[in-house]
mmCIF file of C-alpha atoms and ligand atoms in Angstrom:
data_model
loop_
_atom_site.group_PDB
_atom_site.id
_atom_site.type_symbol
_atom_site.label_atom_id
_atom_site.label_comp_id
_atom_site.label_asym_id
_atom_site.label_seq_id
_atom_site.Cartn_x
_atom_site.Cartn_y
_atom_site.Cartn_z
ATOM 1 C CA MET A 1 -53.962 20.099 21.502
ATOM 2 C CA GLU A 2 -54.144 16.824 19.826
ATOM 3 C CA LYS A 3 -51.355 14.793 19.678
ATOM 4 C CA ILE A 4 -49.625 15.254 16.048
ATOM 5 C CA GLN A 5 -49.046 12.107 14.184
ATOM 6 C CA ILE A 6 -49.771 10.292 10.925
ATOM 7 C CA ASN A 7 -52.618 7.796 10.763
ATOM 8 C CA SER A 8 -52.594 4.478 8.825
ATOM 9 C CA ALA A 9 -54.059 6.132 6.103
ATOM 10 C CA GLY A 10 -51.448 8.518 5.910
ATOM 11 C CA TYR A 11 -53.239 11.431 7.131
ATOM 12 C CA TYR A 12 -52.486 14.255 9.269
ATOM 13 C CA GLY A 13 -55.655 15.547 10.263
ATOM 14 C CA LYS A 14 -57.255 16.188 6.759
ATOM 15 C CA PHE A 15 -54.045 16.135 5.068
ATOM 16 C CA GLY A 16 -52.457 13.420 3.281
ATOM 17 C CA GLY A 17 -53.418 10.259 1.893
ATOM 18 C CA ALA A 18 -52.336 8.838 -1.484
ATOM 19 C CA PHE A 19 -53.923 9.764 -4.739
ATOM 20 C CA VAL A 20 -52.155 8.141 -7.604
ATOM 21 C CA PRO A 21 -52.967 7.021 -11.222
ATOM 22 C CA GLU A 22 -54.222 3.144 -10.980
ATOM 23 C CA MET A 23 -51.041 1.836 -12.600
ATOM 24 C CA LEU A 24 -49.008 3.087 -9.533
ATOM 25 C CA TYR A 25 -51.236 1.597 -7.067
ATOM 26 C CA PRO A 26 -48.865 -1.624 -6.847
ATOM 27 C CA ASN A 27 -45.607 0.470 -6.455
ATOM 28 C CA VAL A 28 -47.402 2.882 -3.690
ATOM 29 C CA GLU A 29 -49.143 -0.010 -1.818
ATOM 30 C CA GLU A 30 -46.013 -2.016 -1.599
ATOM 31 C CA LEU A 31 -44.106 0.806 0.116
ATOM 32 C CA GLN A 32 -46.950 1.543 1.883
ATOM 33 C CA ARG A 33 -46.952 -2.246 3.422
ATOM 34 C CA VAL A 34 -43.145 -2.447 3.958
ATOM 35 C CA TYR A 35 -41.389 0.880 4.630
ATOM 36 C CA LEU A 36 -42.022 0.915 8.675
ATOM 37 C CA ASP A 37 -40.740 -2.803 8.942
ATOM 38 C CA LEU A 38 -37.982 -2.317 6.873
ATOM 39 C CA MET A 39 -37.073 1.194 8.293
ATOM 40 C CA TYR A 40 -36.756 -0.193 11.630
ATOM 41 C CA GLU A 41 -35.138 -3.840 11.004
ATOM 42 C CA GLU A 42 -31.975 -3.622 13.073
ATOM 43 C CA LYS A 43 -29.853 -4.427 10.050
ATOM 44 C CA PHE A 44 -31.154 -1.585 7.963
ATOM 45 C CA GLN A 45 -30.851 0.590 10.713
ATOM 46 C CA GLN A 46 -27.194 -0.262 11.432
ATOM 47 C CA LYS A 47 -26.238 0.346 7.718
ATOM 48 C CA PHE A 48 -28.160 3.421 7.826
ATOM 49 C CA LYS A 49 -26.944 4.806 10.863
ATOM 50 C CA SER A 50 -23.092 3.907 9.690
ATOM 51 C CA LEU A 51 -23.441 5.720 6.429
ATOM 52 C CA LEU A 52 -24.756 8.627 8.237
ATOM 53 C CA ARG A 53 -21.855 8.608 10.339
ATOM 54 C CA ASP A 54 -18.982 7.715 8.013
ATOM 55 C CA TYR A 55 -20.035 9.005 4.416
ATOM 56 C CA VAL A 56 -22.443 12.040 5.720
ATOM 57 C CA GLY A 57 -20.363 13.050 8.418
ATOM 58 C CA ARG A 58 -22.857 13.034 10.789
ATOM 59 C CA PRO A 59 -23.657 14.211 13.635
ATOM 60 C CA SER A 60 -23.839 17.883 11.986
ATOM 61 C CA PRO A 61 -22.794 20.112 14.693
ATOM 62 C CA LEU A 62 -24.861 22.492 16.687
ATOM 63 C CA TYR A 63 -23.202 25.510 16.790
ATOM 64 C CA LEU A 64 -23.631 28.618 18.769
ATOM 65 C CA ALA A 65 -23.531 31.520 16.645
ATOM 66 C CA GLU A 66 -22.289 34.384 19.069
ATOM 67 C CA ARG A 67 -22.312 37.262 16.782
ATOM 68 C CA LEU A 68 -25.587 36.463 15.274
ATOM 69 C CA SER A 69 -26.861 36.260 18.993
ATOM 70 C CA ASN A 70 -25.668 39.136 20.030
ATOM 71 C CA HIS A 71 -27.078 41.239 17.013
ATOM 72 C CA TYR A 72 -30.701 39.846 18.074
ATOM 73 C CA GLY A 73 -30.290 40.100 21.675
ATOM 74 C CA THR A 74 -31.361 36.234 21.842
ATOM 75 C CA THR A 75 -29.475 32.932 22.151
ATOM 76 C CA ILE A 76 -29.418 31.422 18.484
ATOM 77 C CA TYR A 77 -27.840 28.029 17.626
ATOM 78 C CA LEU A 78 -27.076 26.613 14.031
ATOM 79 C CA LYS A 79 -28.194 23.147 13.144
ATOM 80 C CA ARG A 80 -25.378 22.667 10.328
ATOM 81 C CA GLU A 81 -26.687 20.519 7.538
ATOM 82 C CA ASP A 82 -24.546 22.562 5.257
ATOM 83 C CA LEU A 83 -21.730 20.300 6.425
ATOM 84 C CA ASN A 84 -22.967 17.136 5.369
ATOM 85 C CA HIS A 85 -21.505 15.407 2.177
ATOM 86 C CA THR A 86 -22.847 17.109 -0.804
ATOM 87 C CA GLY A 87 -23.857 20.349 1.201
ATOM 88 C CA ALA A 88 -27.442 20.091 2.330
ATOM 89 C CA HIS A 89 -30.244 17.761 4.477
ATOM 90 C CA LYS A 90 -31.254 16.066 1.103
ATOM 91 C CA ILE A 91 -28.511 13.352 1.780
ATOM 92 C CA ASN A 92 -30.142 12.075 4.950
ATOM 93 C CA ASN A 93 -33.382 10.811 2.838
ATOM 94 C CA THR A 94 -31.386 9.533 -0.242
ATOM 95 C CA ILE A 95 -29.161 7.439 1.869
ATOM 96 C CA GLY A 96 -32.535 6.047 3.453
ATOM 97 C CA GLN A 97 -34.408 5.620 0.473
ATOM 98 C CA ILE A 98 -31.325 3.921 -1.348
ATOM 99 C CA LEU A 99 -31.457 1.144 1.064
ATOM 100 C CA LEU A 100 -34.767 0.826 0.945
ATOM 101 C CA ALA A 101 -34.831 0.502 -3.113
ATOM 102 C CA GLN A 102 -32.029 -2.136 -2.593
ATOM 103 C CA ARG A 103 -34.243 -4.049 -0.313
ATOM 104 C CA LEU A 104 -36.883 -4.158 -2.843
ATOM 105 C CA GLY A 105 -34.897 -5.113 -5.555
ATOM 106 C CA LYS A 106 -34.760 -2.092 -7.787
ATOM 107 C CA LYS A 107 -32.436 -1.447 -10.389
ATOM 108 C CA ARG A 108 -33.481 1.800 -11.772
ATOM 109 C CA ILE A 109 -33.670 5.314 -9.633
ATOM 110 C CA ILE A 110 -35.647 8.027 -10.811
ATOM 111 C CA ALA A 111 -35.949 11.617 -9.163
ATOM 112 C CA GLU A 112 -37.017 15.196 -9.481
ATOM 113 C CA THR A 113 -35.002 18.220 -8.338
ATOM 114 C CA GLY A 114 -35.424 21.783 -8.060
ATOM 115 C CA ALA A 115 -32.411 23.500 -6.751
ATOM 116 C CA GLY A 116 -30.467 20.412 -7.704
ATOM 117 C CA GLN A 117 -29.469 19.559 -4.050
ATOM 118 C CA HIS A 118 -31.778 16.405 -4.456
ATOM 119 C CA GLY A 119 -30.511 15.440 -7.547
ATOM 120 C CA VAL A 120 -26.943 15.791 -6.469
ATOM 121 C CA ALA A 121 -27.910 13.638 -3.117
ATOM 122 C CA THR A 122 -29.741 11.017 -5.439
ATOM 123 C CA ALA A 123 -26.964 10.964 -8.023
ATOM 124 C CA THR A 124 -24.367 10.427 -5.278
ATOM 125 C CA VAL A 125 -25.994 7.466 -3.504
ATOM 126 C CA CYS A 126 -26.862 5.930 -6.927
ATOM 127 C CA ALA A 127 -23.111 6.386 -7.549
ATOM 128 C CA LEU A 128 -22.240 4.762 -4.126
ATOM 129 C CA THR A 129 -24.411 1.746 -4.794
ATOM 130 C CA GLY A 130 -24.223 1.202 -8.633
ATOM 131 C CA LEU A 131 -27.908 1.719 -9.333
ATOM 132 C CA GLU A 132 -29.069 3.827 -12.637
ATOM 133 C CA CYS A 133 -30.031 7.345 -11.968
ATOM 134 C CA ILE A 134 -32.065 9.514 -14.340
ATOM 135 C CA VAL A 135 -32.876 13.093 -12.641
ATOM 136 C CA TYR A 136 -35.782 15.611 -14.179
ATOM 137 C CA MET A 137 -35.455 18.959 -13.529
ATOM 138 C CA GLY A 138 -37.048 22.192 -14.855
ATOM 139 C CA GLU A 139 -35.131 24.049 -17.645
ATOM 140 C CA VAL A 140 -35.354 27.112 -15.922
ATOM 141 C CA ASP A 141 -33.690 25.540 -12.737
ATOM 142 C CA ILE A 142 -30.907 23.613 -15.272
ATOM 143 C CA ALA A 143 -29.829 27.107 -16.118
ATOM 144 C CA ARG A 144 -29.786 28.602 -12.802
ATOM 145 C CA GLN A 145 -28.572 26.023 -11.062
ATOM 146 C CA ALA A 146 -25.737 25.003 -13.239
ATOM 147 C CA PRO A 147 -22.832 23.866 -11.071
ATOM 148 C CA ASN A 148 -25.304 21.282 -9.351
ATOM 149 C CA VAL A 149 -26.344 19.992 -12.952
ATOM 150 C CA GLN A 150 -22.274 19.620 -13.554
ATOM 151 C CA ARG A 151 -22.135 17.625 -10.471
ATOM 152 C CA MET A 152 -25.015 15.302 -11.343
ATOM 153 C CA ARG A 153 -23.361 14.502 -14.809
ATOM 154 C CA MET A 154 -20.265 13.932 -13.073
ATOM 155 C CA LEU A 155 -21.789 11.399 -10.711
ATOM 156 C CA GLY A 156 -23.103 9.401 -13.669
ATOM 157 C CA ALA A 157 -26.425 10.689 -13.837
ATOM 158 C CA GLU A 158 -28.593 11.297 -16.723
ATOM 159 C CA VAL A 159 -30.312 14.828 -16.177
ATOM 160 C CA ARG A 160 -33.713 15.336 -18.185
ATOM 161 C CA PRO A 161 -35.214 18.771 -18.753
ATOM 162 C CA ALA A 162 -38.730 19.360 -18.179
ATOM 163 C CA LYS A 163 -39.802 21.492 -20.789
ATOM 164 C CA SER A 164 -43.933 22.120 -19.624
ATOM 165 C CA GLY A 165 -45.245 24.880 -17.447
ATOM 166 C CA SER A 166 -42.943 27.078 -15.642
ATOM 167 C CA ARG A 167 -40.176 24.641 -16.333
ATOM 168 C CA THR A 168 -39.322 24.289 -12.616
ATOM 169 C CA LEU A 169 -39.943 21.985 -9.781
ATOM 170 C CA LYS A 170 -43.629 21.091 -10.370
ATOM 171 C CA ASP A 171 -42.794 20.152 -13.959
ATOM 172 C CA ALA A 172 -40.050 18.209 -13.066
ATOM 173 C CA THR A 173 -42.128 16.359 -10.478
ATOM 174 C CA ASN A 174 -45.201 15.737 -13.299
ATOM 175 C CA GLU A 175 -42.196 14.225 -15.458
ATOM 176 C CA ALA A 176 -40.820 11.964 -12.947
ATOM 177 C CA ILE A 177 -44.435 10.614 -12.109
ATOM 178 C CA ARG A 178 -44.955 9.898 -15.877
ATOM 179 C CA ASP A 179 -41.758 8.131 -15.937
ATOM 180 C CA TRP A 180 -42.408 5.759 -12.709
ATOM 181 C CA ILE A 181 -45.850 5.232 -14.559
ATOM 182 C CA ASN A 182 -44.368 3.696 -17.311
ATOM 183 C CA ASN A 183 -41.378 1.810 -15.378
ATOM 184 C CA PRO A 184 -43.591 0.744 -12.637
ATOM 185 C CA ALA A 185 -41.621 -2.929 -11.782
ATOM 186 C CA ASP A 186 -37.745 -2.109 -11.692
ATOM 187 C CA THR A 187 -37.852 1.422 -10.628
ATOM 188 C CA HIS A 188 -37.945 3.297 -7.619
ATOM 189 C CA TYR A 189 -38.899 7.087 -7.403
ATOM 190 C CA ILE A 190 -36.893 8.916 -4.461
ATOM 191 C CA ILE A 191 -39.079 11.625 -3.564
ATOM 192 C CA GLY A 192 -36.797 14.387 -2.402
ATOM 193 C CA SER A 193 -39.348 16.321 0.377
ATOM 194 C CA VAL A 194 -42.022 15.405 2.644
ATOM 195 C CA VAL A 195 -44.540 15.510 -0.409
ATOM 196 C CA GLY A 196 -46.265 12.910 -2.619
ATOM 197 C CA PRO A 197 -48.947 10.060 -1.709
ATOM 198 C CA HIS A 198 -48.479 8.250 1.454
ATOM 199 C CA PRO A 199 -45.980 6.802 2.398
ATOM 200 C CA TYR A 200 -43.477 9.337 1.385
ATOM 201 C CA PRO A 201 -44.201 12.321 3.712
ATOM 202 C CA ASP A 202 -43.974 9.996 6.656
ATOM 203 C CA MET A 203 -41.144 8.069 5.576
ATOM 204 C CA VAL A 204 -38.989 11.114 4.198
ATOM 205 C CA ALA A 205 -39.819 12.821 7.570
ATOM 206 C CA ARG A 206 -38.690 9.788 9.275
ATOM 207 C CA PHE A 207 -35.100 9.725 7.685
ATOM 208 C CA GLN A 208 -35.024 13.911 8.200
ATOM 209 C CA SER A 209 -35.614 13.160 11.865
ATOM 210 C CA VAL A 210 -32.209 12.512 12.554
ATOM 211 C CA ILE A 211 -31.829 16.297 12.580
ATOM 212 C CA SER A 212 -33.738 16.626 15.551
ATOM 213 C CA GLU A 213 -32.791 13.539 17.276
ATOM 214 C CA GLU A 214 -29.669 14.664 17.296
ATOM 215 C CA MET A 215 -30.444 18.094 18.379
ATOM 216 C CA LEU A 216 -32.179 16.612 21.682
ATOM 217 C CA TRP A 217 -29.082 15.651 23.165
ATOM 218 C CA GLN A 218 -26.592 18.684 21.606
ATOM 219 C CA LEU A 219 -28.851 21.180 22.706
ATOM 220 C CA GLU A 220 -28.950 19.596 26.238
ATOM 221 C CA GLU A 221 -24.965 19.413 26.148
ATOM 222 C CA HIS A 222 -24.454 23.232 25.270
ATOM 223 C CA THR A 223 -27.273 24.473 27.490
ATOM 224 C CA GLY A 224 -28.440 21.928 29.737
ATOM 225 C CA LYS A 225 -32.143 22.740 28.604
ATOM 226 C CA LYS A 226 -33.829 20.057 26.640
ATOM 227 C CA ASN A 227 -36.229 22.137 24.651
ATOM 228 C CA PRO A 228 -35.190 25.030 22.755
ATOM 229 C CA ASP A 229 -37.871 27.813 22.636
ATOM 230 C CA ALA A 230 -38.254 27.824 18.711
ATOM 231 C CA VAL A 231 -37.166 25.988 15.897
ATOM 232 C CA ILE A 232 -37.003 27.949 12.586
ATOM 233 C CA ALA A 233 -36.427 26.037 9.074
ATOM 234 C CA CYS A 234 -37.465 27.016 5.534
ATOM 235 C CA VAL A 235 -40.232 25.240 3.910
ATOM 236 C CA GLY A 236 -40.518 24.178 0.187
ATOM 237 C CA GLY A 237 -42.108 20.932 0.532
ATOM 238 C CA GLY A 238 -40.589 20.847 4.054
ATOM 239 C CA SER A 239 -38.249 18.138 4.428
ATOM 240 C CA ASN A 240 -35.523 19.880 6.498
ATOM 241 C CA ALA A 241 -38.311 21.682 8.723
ATOM 242 C CA ALA A 242 -40.012 18.219 8.993
ATOM 243 C CA GLY A 243 -36.596 16.646 10.320
ATOM 244 C CA ALA A 244 -35.853 19.715 12.735
ATOM 245 C CA TYR A 245 -39.415 19.666 14.158
ATOM 246 C CA TYR A 246 -39.890 15.948 14.502
ATOM 247 C CA HIS A 247 -38.711 15.165 18.112
ATOM 248 C CA TYR A 248 -40.536 18.563 19.146
ATOM 249 C CA LEU A 249 -43.897 17.991 17.461
ATOM 250 C CA ASN A 250 -45.710 17.127 20.598
ATOM 251 C CA GLU A 251 -43.609 19.528 22.732
ATOM 252 C CA LYS A 252 -45.938 22.303 23.142
ATOM 253 C CA ASP A 253 -43.386 24.836 24.763
ATOM 254 C CA VAL A 254 -41.372 24.575 21.334
ATOM 255 C CA ARG A 255 -42.607 27.100 18.898
ATOM 256 C CA LEU A 256 -42.221 25.731 15.200
ATOM 257 C CA ILE A 257 -41.545 28.659 12.742
ATOM 258 C CA ALA A 258 -41.896 27.494 9.206
ATOM 259 C CA VAL A 259 -40.402 30.159 6.446
ATOM 260 C CA GLU A 260 -41.841 30.360 3.198
ATOM 261 C CA ALA A 261 -40.633 32.205 0.064
ATOM 262 C CA ALA A 262 -42.809 35.361 -0.967
ATOM 263 C CA GLY A 263 -40.688 36.068 -4.039
ATOM 264 C CA MET A 264 -41.417 39.424 -4.928
ATOM 265 C CA GLY A 265 -44.005 39.786 -2.267
ATOM 266 C CA VAL A 266 -47.089 37.675 -1.151
ATOM 267 C CA HIS A 267 -49.948 39.435 -3.095
ATOM 268 C CA SER A 268 -47.740 40.329 -5.955
ATOM 269 C CA GLY A 269 -48.882 37.505 -8.008
ATOM 270 C CA GLU A 270 -44.989 36.102 -8.022
ATOM 271 C CA SER A 271 -44.596 34.460 -4.621
ATOM 272 C CA ALA A 272 -44.462 30.823 -3.294
ATOM 273 C CA ALA A 273 -46.238 31.622 -0.052
ATOM 274 C CA THR A 274 -48.552 28.316 0.084
ATOM 275 C CA SER A 275 -49.512 28.545 3.659
ATOM 276 C CA VAL A 276 -50.968 32.170 3.083
ATOM 277 C CA LEU A 277 -52.229 31.963 -0.826
ATOM 278 C CA GLY A 278 -52.864 28.045 -0.350
ATOM 279 C CA THR A 279 -55.890 26.213 -0.439
ATOM 280 C CA GLU A 280 -57.267 22.530 0.148
ATOM 281 C CA GLY A 281 -56.173 20.325 -2.925
ATOM 282 C CA VAL A 282 -54.665 17.547 -4.367
ATOM 283 C CA ILE A 283 -51.356 18.028 -5.782
ATOM 284 C CA HIS A 284 -48.560 15.109 -6.638
ATOM 285 C CA GLY A 285 -50.343 12.324 -4.781
ATOM 286 C CA SER A 286 -51.572 14.158 -1.710
ATOM 287 C CA ARG A 287 -54.294 16.158 0.076
ATOM 288 C CA THR A 288 -52.909 19.564 1.232
ATOM 289 C CA LEU A 289 -52.654 23.242 0.783
ATOM 290 C CA LEU A 290 -51.661 24.709 -2.806
ATOM 291 C CA MET A 291 -51.891 27.443 -4.626
ATOM 292 C CA GLN A 292 -54.675 27.387 -7.149
ATOM 293 C CA THR A 293 -57.330 29.096 -9.025
ATOM 294 C CA PRO A 294 -60.835 28.699 -8.121
ATOM 295 C CA ASP A 295 -61.273 26.166 -10.493
ATOM 296 C CA GLY A 296 -58.508 24.282 -9.575
ATOM 297 C CA GLN A 297 -55.715 25.038 -11.814
ATOM 298 C CA ILE A 298 -52.181 25.368 -10.243
ATOM 299 C CA ILE A 299 -51.045 28.792 -10.001
ATOM 300 C CA GLU A 300 -47.134 28.939 -10.828
ATOM 301 C CA PRO A 301 -45.109 29.738 -8.045
ATOM 302 C CA TYR A 302 -42.165 32.035 -8.365
ATOM 303 C CA SER A 303 -39.317 32.323 -5.742
ATOM 304 C CA LEU A 304 -35.509 33.609 -6.695
ATOM 305 C CA SER A 305 -34.603 30.125 -4.823
ATOM 306 C CA ALA A 306 -35.294 27.045 -7.161
ATOM 307 C CA GLY A 307 -35.793 24.820 -3.803
ATOM 308 C CA LEU A 308 -38.699 27.062 -2.533
ATOM 309 C CA ASP A 309 -40.315 27.622 -5.887
ATOM 310 C CA TYR A 310 -42.976 24.826 -5.323
ATOM 311 C CA PRO A 311 -46.818 25.715 -5.319
ATOM 312 C CA GLY A 312 -47.638 23.052 -2.461
ATOM 313 C CA ILE A 313 -46.308 22.117 0.841
ATOM 314 C CA GLY A 314 -46.239 18.589 2.591
ATOM 315 C CA PRO A 315 -49.371 17.448 4.306
ATOM 316 C CA LEU A 316 -47.789 17.598 7.655
ATOM 317 C CA HIS A 317 -46.989 21.218 7.319
ATOM 318 C CA ALA A 318 -50.449 21.964 6.061
ATOM 319 C CA HIS A 319 -52.031 20.214 8.948
ATOM 320 C CA LEU A 320 -49.111 22.095 11.491
ATOM 321 C CA ILE A 321 -50.228 25.570 9.795
ATOM 322 C CA ASP A 322 -53.980 24.689 9.568
ATOM 323 C CA SER A 323 -54.152 23.572 13.396
ATOM 324 C CA GLY A 324 -52.152 26.752 14.555
ATOM 325 C CA ARG A 325 -49.164 24.265 15.786
ATOM 326 C CA ALA A 326 -46.659 25.998 13.337
ATOM 327 C CA GLU A 327 -46.274 29.892 12.964
ATOM 328 C CA ALA A 328 -45.600 30.674 8.899
ATOM 329 C CA ILE A 329 -43.576 33.600 8.104
ATOM 330 C CA ALA A 330 -43.451 34.553 4.233
ATOM 331 C CA VAL A 331 -40.048 36.042 3.135
ATOM 332 C CA THR A 332 -39.214 37.960 -0.074
ATOM 333 C CA ASP A 333 -36.107 37.311 -2.302
ATOM 334 C CA GLU A 334 -34.747 40.668 -1.260
ATOM 335 C CA GLU A 335 -35.154 40.015 2.682
ATOM 336 C CA ALA A 336 -33.528 36.658 1.843
ATOM 337 C CA LEU A 337 -30.668 38.115 -0.155
ATOM 338 C CA LYS A 338 -29.978 40.539 2.627
ATOM 339 C CA ALA A 339 -29.758 37.895 5.472
ATOM 340 C CA ALA A 340 -27.422 35.792 3.399
ATOM 341 C CA PHE A 341 -24.952 38.452 3.288
ATOM 342 C CA PHE A 342 -25.554 39.293 6.870
ATOM 343 C CA LEU A 343 -24.879 35.719 8.070
ATOM 344 C CA THR A 344 -22.166 35.540 5.589
ATOM 345 C CA ARG A 345 -20.420 38.558 7.132
ATOM 346 C CA THR A 346 -21.353 38.016 10.697
ATOM 347 C CA GLU A 347 -20.519 34.392 11.227
ATOM 348 C CA GLY A 348 -18.356 33.510 7.922
ATOM 349 C CA ILE A 349 -21.083 30.850 6.647
ATOM 350 C CA ILE A 350 -22.515 31.066 3.196
ATOM 351 C CA PRO A 351 -25.978 29.801 3.319
ATOM 352 C CA ALA A 352 -28.157 28.384 0.461
ATOM 353 C CA LEU A 353 -30.635 30.870 -0.542
ATOM 354 C CA GLU A 354 -33.226 28.522 0.509
ATOM 355 C CA THR A 355 -31.817 28.810 4.089
ATOM 356 C CA ALA A 356 -31.530 32.327 3.751
ATOM 357 C CA HIS A 357 -35.025 32.562 4.168
ATOM 358 C CA ALA A 358 -35.078 31.102 7.291
ATOM 359 C CA PHE A 359 -32.568 33.639 8.776
ATOM 360 C CA ALA A 360 -34.660 36.202 7.187
ATOM 361 C CA ALA A 361 -37.526 35.244 9.538
ATOM 362 C CA LEU A 362 -35.259 36.503 12.483
ATOM 363 C CA GLU A 363 -35.866 40.157 11.574
ATOM 364 C CA ARG A 364 -39.602 39.158 11.712
ATOM 365 C CA MET A 365 -39.999 37.225 14.887
ATOM 366 C CA LYS A 366 -40.907 37.979 18.238
ATOM 367 C CA TYR A 367 -38.729 36.523 21.141
ATOM 368 C CA ALA A 368 -37.653 36.971 24.608
ATOM 369 C CA ALA A 369 -34.006 38.238 25.547
ATOM 370 C CA GLY A 370 -33.642 34.687 27.352
ATOM 371 C CA ASP A 371 -34.883 32.512 24.700
ATOM 372 C CA VAL A 372 -32.822 29.586 23.095
ATOM 373 C CA LEU A 373 -33.658 29.620 19.122
ATOM 374 C CA VAL A 374 -32.402 26.761 16.524
ATOM 375 C CA VAL A 375 -32.226 27.717 13.069
ATOM 376 C CA CYS A 376 -32.093 24.773 10.949
ATOM 377 C CA LEU A 377 -29.075 25.491 8.195
ATOM 378 C CA SER A 378 -30.283 23.240 5.876
ATOM 379 C CA GLY A 379 -27.656 23.948 3.122
ATOM 380 C CA ARG A 380 -24.510 25.902 2.112
ATOM 381 C CA GLY A 381 -24.723 28.420 -0.612
ATOM 382 C CA ASP A 382 -21.538 27.618 -3.220
ATOM 383 C CA LYS A 383 -24.721 26.890 -5.746
ATOM 384 C CA ASP A 384 -26.028 30.280 -5.321
ATOM 385 C CA LEU A 385 -23.018 32.218 -5.993
ATOM 386 C CA ALA A 386 -24.123 33.684 -9.291
ATOM 387 C CA ALA A 387 -27.064 34.896 -7.960
ATOM 388 C CA TYR A 388 -25.225 36.417 -4.686
ATOM 389 C CA GLU A 389 -22.793 38.130 -7.073
ATOM 390 C CA LYS A 390 -25.788 39.656 -9.003
ATOM 391 C CA TYR A 391 -27.312 41.047 -5.793
ATOM 392 C CA LEU A 392 -23.782 42.217 -4.769
ATOM 393 C CA ASP A 393 -23.600 44.613 -7.907
ATOM 394 C CA LYS A 394 -26.705 45.977 -6.645
ATOM 395 C CA MET A 395 -25.818 46.728 -3.249
HETATM 396 C C1 PLP B 401 -34.132 21.389 -1.257
HETATM 397 C C2 PLP B 401 -34.008 22.455 -0.234
HETATM 398 C C3 PLP B 401 -34.722 22.957 0.503
HETATM 399 C C4 PLP B 401 -36.366 22.711 0.549
HETATM 400 O O1 PLP B 401 -36.554 21.613 0.662
HETATM 401 P P1 PLP B 401 -37.466 21.263 1.882
HETATM 402 O O2 PLP B 401 -37.887 19.663 1.431
HETATM 403 O O3 PLP B 401 -38.654 22.297 2.256
HETATM 404 O O4 PLP B 401 -36.534 21.119 3.089
HETATM 405 C C5 PLP B 401 -34.224 24.215 1.376
HETATM 406 N N1 PLP B 401 -32.971 23.994 1.815
HETATM 407 C C6 PLP B 401 -31.933 23.345 1.184
HETATM 408 C C7 PLP B 401 -30.754 23.780 1.239
HETATM 409 C C8 PLP B 401 -32.480 22.420 -0.205
HETATM 410 O O5 PLP B 401 -31.448 22.251 -0.992
#
């Protein structure tokens, strides 16, 4: 198998690149030019690492889930990103990008958010650094993720509703891009996943790669083994998965399992299972797999989980799936809800609805009794209690 890495033009195989309106060339080119040098400057790394440790609470534990393991007849570890400050992996990336924005002299931060986790993580680092913060969010998501909207407002961010299309994540992303076009000089756009024009997918993957960097030594400490047999993560845009896979991308004995949202069923017309339904095209600045009609109109995605309700996936994941390096599993709303309750009542951990999809995949995967599996527990479920309660009433 060919080595999995990004090339200098921002492509993983045939996926990636930077397709942006001319007005944004200067911003995107500046980022492309400086991101690696800035990110790996010693002073930057020191600041980044000390904030991850003392502010975010890293390293996040790698927890042996004994009762879950017994149930499935194998060994399952959970990478506890839910224990991070703000309750998900998103903060790893926003800490990195806010430091970058400061170095570039930007005064104003914009972001898009689906479940509100990225919005909260962005509002948090803006409060931390005193930068202005505007978060675009679909009207539908504002309604279904009310606790996170309240947190963003408490943190001093302005939450601007996106009122077009399905009024969810992709529409919020369109609004954020529009804002950036109108304010290119003083504004940094903090993209929340491994999507968007180069260098965002690579930059976000590198900031999130702290997840698997820790897994390397944690797993060895726990098991004496260097590599797990499989790493399982849910994929919206793909940032928690990219972080959890990163240091195993070229370790062929590690299976990479990407779990997508099938909504009401992969072929129900109400789904977000991009790796099954997607075809090649350009969305939000990169060439990737996306759900579109034969003439290129975006098909409205659907998932009960706001963080997975996106019609594309990042170019890294498009490449991993296209090349056969990663295996995709699509999980319905119902399966995810069931898995959320099962995890909660087996281990006492309430997962985010997004994360619950990764756990539902345990029902579908094949593995051997001696296998060591790691599930990326990308976030906690406080924001989803209303959805869980509704399901409880039907159980
Ligand atoms: C945002 C989010 C996701 C989906 O985003 P990725 O970029 O695919 O990781 C998954 N889990 C949680 C908890 C989230 O907040």
